C-alpha atoms as one frame of an Amber mdcrd trajectory, in Angstrom:
protein
  16.543  11.668 -17.744  17.037  12.732 -14.339  15.290  10.683 -11.510  14.133
  12.146  -8.130  13.607   9.542  -5.508  11.462  10.744  -2.588  11.483   9.138
   0.803   9.460  10.687   3.799  10.412   9.988   7.359   9.227  10.658  10.868
  11.382   9.437  13.617  13.266   7.087  11.223  16.765   7.191  12.589  16.638
   3.467  13.454  15.271   2.368  10.134  16.125   4.776   7.250  19.764   3.735
   7.234  19.126   0.360   5.183  16.865   2.074   2.634  19.472   4.666   1.966
  22.187   2.333   1.819  20.397   0.250  -0.730  19.494   3.281  -2.704  23.103
   4.280  -2.792  24.113   1.028  -4.033  21.939   0.638  -7.281  23.075  -0.577
 -10.512  21.242   2.254 -12.328  23.661   3.846 -14.694  21.760   7.219 -15.198
  21.665  10.252 -13.063  19.475  10.408 -10.114  19.049  12.408  -6.699  17.718
  11.090  -3.430  15.484  13.424  -1.435  14.474  12.785   2.376  11.848  15.006
   3.730  12.165  14.843   7.442   8.785  15.467   8.609   9.185  17.167  11.945
  11.171  14.150  13.544  12.109  14.540  17.307  14.944  11.715  17.093  18.201
  11.783  15.615  17.040  11.092  12.046  18.749  14.260  10.767  21.863  13.466
  12.254  22.011  10.123  11.065  21.303  11.263   7.646  23.887  14.128   7.679
  26.648  12.097   9.099  26.508   8.882   7.273  24.665  10.070   3.771  26.040
  13.510   2.935  25.231  13.188  -0.773  21.562  12.982   0.042  19.497  16.091
  -0.011  17.648  16.719   3.416  14.617  18.684   3.609  12.859  19.723   6.938
   9.214  20.494   7.537   6.813  20.783  10.662   5.065  17.337  10.797   2.041
  17.457   8.521   2.330  13.463   7.514   3.720  11.668   4.670   1.290  12.727
   2.201   2.480  16.427   2.640   6.231  15.397   2.770   6.019  13.657  -0.526
   4.313  16.535  -2.152   7.058  18.870  -0.613   9.727  16.694  -2.016   8.154
  16.653  -5.500   7.998  20.321  -5.480  11.785  20.829  -4.964  12.836  17.632
  -7.156  14.629  18.199 -10.337  13.991  14.924 -11.994  11.327  14.230 -14.847
  10.605  11.061 -12.864   9.558  10.702  -9.208  10.354   7.515  -7.536   8.727
   6.973  -3.938   9.527   4.442  -1.222   9.244   4.434   2.559  11.833   4.608
   4.836  11.373   1.179   6.143  11.884  -0.263   2.833  14.798  -1.879   1.270
  15.026  -1.490  -2.579  16.675  -4.224  -4.739  19.759  -3.249  -6.450  18.041
  -2.992  -9.842  15.092  -1.170  -8.426  15.492   2.148 -10.021  16.228   0.476
 -13.328  13.129  -1.790 -13.146  11.115   1.582 -12.274  12.524   3.899 -14.777
  12.461   1.679 -18.055   8.673   1.560 -18.422   8.696   5.516 -18.695  11.366
   5.357 -21.464   9.438   2.434 -23.256   5.967   4.386 -23.134   5.817   8.105
 -23.110   2.282   7.935 -22.247   2.686   6.197 -19.010   2.201   8.423 -15.993
   2.483   5.961 -13.067   3.912   2.686 -12.163   3.727   0.482  -9.238   6.251
  -2.229  -7.978   5.879  -5.011  -5.209   6.696  -5.823  -1.834   8.904  -8.793
  -0.596   9.967  -9.675   3.052  12.474 -12.160   4.686  10.378 -12.322   7.798
   9.457 -15.973   9.123   6.740 -15.099  11.541   3.433 -16.882  10.523   1.429
 -13.394  10.472   4.157 -11.726   8.438   4.168 -14.790   6.074   0.553 -14.403
   5.704   0.578 -10.789   4.858   3.159 -11.517   2.100   0.826 -14.084   0.613
  -1.984 -11.618   0.784   0.100  -9.039  -1.256   1.024 -11.638  -3.725  -2.870
 -12.620  -4.178  -3.605  -9.123  -4.929  -0.434  -9.082  -7.379  -2.029 -12.014
  -9.118  -5.189  -9.850  -9.724  -3.138  -6.843 -11.015  -1.070  -8.758 -13.226
  -4.306  -9.677 -15.468  -4.572  -5.939 -16.287  -3.043  -4.080 -19.243  -3.590
  -0.704 -17.040  -4.062  -0.407 -13.235  -5.779   2.104 -11.117  -3.952   1.473
  -7.987  -0.460   2.669  -6.862   1.177   2.150  -3.205   3.877   4.583  -2.328
   6.180   1.959  -1.091   7.170   1.431  -4.647   5.689   3.922  -6.856   6.729
   6.066  -9.820   5.006   8.994 -11.613   5.741  11.434 -14.106   6.580  14.756
 -12.183   4.725  17.074 -14.398   1.373  15.078 -14.146   1.763  14.558 -10.419
   2.050  18.272  -9.946  -0.699  18.881 -12.276  -2.957  16.784  -9.882  -1.513
  18.599  -6.749  -0.018  15.226  -5.755  -1.514  13.362  -2.647  -4.731  14.772
  -1.202  -3.535  16.116   2.161  -7.214  16.853   3.508  -6.894  13.050   4.671
  -6.978  13.435   8.345  -4.426  10.690   8.778  -1.557   9.435   6.159  -3.801
   6.268   4.886  -4.975   5.476   1.223  -4.340   8.984   0.012  -2.001   7.150
  -2.474  -4.749   4.919  -3.568  -7.039   8.140  -3.870  -4.531   9.892  -6.302
  -4.509   6.462  -8.428  -8.184   6.758  -8.604  -8.105  10.202  -9.922  -5.565
   9.453 -12.365  -7.392   6.566 -13.624 -10.694   8.334 -13.761  -9.229  10.917
 -16.307  -7.814   8.204 -18.540  -4.259   8.344 -17.485  -2.085   4.963 -18.134
  -0.592   3.269 -15.099   1.224  -0.080 -15.065   1.987  -2.725 -12.608   6.000
  -3.633 -12.640   6.469  -6.954 -10.664  10.088  -6.563 -11.386  10.550  -3.420
  -9.261  10.967  -5.013  -5.784  11.356  -3.566  -2.304  11.994  -5.472   0.832
   9.699  -4.813   4.036   8.940  -5.495   7.366   5.369  -6.720   7.529   3.209
  -6.807  10.651   4.467  -9.754  12.696   1.497 -10.307  15.382  -2.243 -10.896
  14.785  -2.790  -7.698  16.813  -0.939  -5.457  14.789  -2.120  -7.199  11.471
  -5.852  -6.460  12.861  -4.888  -2.785  13.672  -3.767  -2.342  10.105  -6.654
  -3.697   8.429  -8.950  -1.712  10.496  -7.375   1.478   9.577  -7.005   0.956
   5.776 -10.731  -0.051   5.868 -11.723   2.856   7.583  -9.972   5.405   5.423
 -10.841   3.552   2.360 -14.310   4.819   2.727 -13.154   8.389   2.371 -11.248
   7.427  -0.769 -14.295   5.971  -2.084 -16.456   9.080  -1.065 -14.045  10.981
  -3.169 -14.315   8.484  -6.011 -17.577   6.661  -5.564 -16.934   5.032  -9.272
 -14.490   2.612  -7.524 -17.112   1.042  -5.068 -17.743  -1.712  -7.565 -13.908
  -2.392  -7.667 -10.659  -1.522  -8.772  -7.472  -3.433 -10.140  -6.036  -4.292
  -6.915  -8.519  -5.873  -4.685  -9.873  -9.476  -5.045 -13.625  -9.892  -5.308
 -13.433 -12.662  -2.870 -12.217 -10.117   0.040 -15.390  -8.499  -0.300 -17.590
 -11.358   0.010 -15.554 -12.744   3.094 -15.709  -9.313   4.583 -19.555  -9.984
   4.813 -19.439 -13.458   5.527 -16.912 -13.436   8.392 -18.993 -11.284  10.564
 -22.155 -13.008   9.678 -20.583 -16.529  10.651 -19.559 -15.211  14.106 -23.093
 -13.423  14.508 -25.010 -16.674  13.745 -22.614 -18.652  15.733 -23.653 -16.625
  18.864 -27.175 -16.732  17.821 -26.919 -20.660  17.474 -26.522 -20.968  21.348
 -30.186 -20.178  21.521 -31.558 -21.364  18.412 -30.844 -24.342  16.251 -32.040
 -22.758  12.972 -29.372 -19.960  13.808 -26.881 -22.859  14.314 -27.840 -24.416
  11.097 -27.342 -20.891   9.297 -23.835 -20.716  10.960 -22.825 -24.196   9.428
 -24.069 -23.192   5.902 -21.913 -19.898   6.349 -18.917 -21.647   7.581 -19.025
 -23.875   4.759 -19.645 -21.113   2.259 -16.699 -19.163   3.708 -14.372 -22.060
   3.578 -15.334 -22.514  -0.024 -14.242 -18.928  -0.714 -10.729 -19.624   0.875
  -9.812 -22.460  -1.274  -8.197 -20.598  -4.082  -6.178 -18.471  -1.905  -5.361
 -21.750   0.207  -4.387 -23.353  -3.180  -1.865 -20.770  -4.153  -0.650 -20.482
  -0.546   0.241 -24.108  -0.775   2.541 -23.580  -3.559   4.147 -20.721  -1.890
   4.227 -21.502   1.608   3.206 -25.156   2.003   3.252 -25.181   5.880   1.241
 -21.986   6.209  -1.437 -22.901   3.625  -3.715 -24.684   6.100  -3.714 -21.778
   8.428  -4.929 -19.362   5.578  -8.674 -19.908   6.009  -8.104 -18.862   9.771
  -6.151 -15.800   8.664  -8.835 -14.778   6.147 -11.409 -15.084   8.737  -9.496
 -13.021  11.187  -8.953 -10.361   8.386 -12.713 -10.012   7.559 -13.517  -8.760
  11.138 -11.483  -5.624  11.311 -12.280  -4.855   7.804 -15.936  -5.029   8.337
 -15.717  -3.007  11.387 -13.317  -0.335   9.696 -15.923  -0.332   6.736 -18.853
   0.314   8.965 -16.999   2.725  11.145 -15.507   4.770   8.160 -18.826   4.889
   6.470 -20.408   6.616   9.376 -17.643   8.865   9.947 -17.729  10.017   6.340
 -21.481  10.388   6.362 -21.436  12.653   9.455 -18.239  14.648   8.767 -18.588
  18.125   7.345 -18.151  18.291   3.440 -15.463  21.076   4.008 -13.462  18.684
   6.114 -12.450  16.655   3.050 -13.058  18.745  -0.203 -12.454  16.967  -3.487
  -9.067  18.235  -4.755
């Protein structure tokens, strides 16, 4: 079974080398091709690849975003199985093997999702890793999932092309991978979570960069949900406590501000603070087992997380409601 690995890149000259080196050193004994789709880079990305990785297929296109780049790669790929990762990811030596084996074991399987790990020691990056692992704990409970991220993703090529790949009507490259997963799941296709398929990544290492990322994903998640409204109640990736905290966090700060003028509001603030803290206990306990020194700070990080998510959800909902339907037709 030929495997095609697709990596989109834009101005990735300084980061893609580690990814390509890791892929070139895989233990996998089968046949595979590596396709890099240069999405209109203006730096030395092409020279870096041609000079140091001549065995890799390089495709060039005008800048259209990673969704279009991945779709382009899938169209020219020769493999029955498409594997995808990002140019800032470093797959483990057995990544291809771990990604391919599930397709060999189950011919009804159409998609799989691996996991992130990181070597970073910054507090914010460590919290981000704990956050991902909390979501992985949710996914591990399901036999079949409905949520695949492209940092460690696998698809059967014929099904991927049948669904026209990722929805390029998303104005920016964000949550289009989730949206494809929702469509596949809605039609009853089988997808699985493969925690043994690991790629290493550089997470946001500052609170500000983390806030920006959370706002962005919350905003565009509203477009994915508009296209797949049945997922409003939940998916196999998002902890339900996150939704509760998304409402409690802003409410807590709002009543805190009102408490400066009203004793009743101050009482409500204390109650909300206690309730919010209670919702963080399961996450803190799991964090204590994995990162003892960071665990006491997790309620603070969870509160910080709830604010940009809430603003993103509100702003995204307003944008989707006001945008013309022709701007984001259903694929």
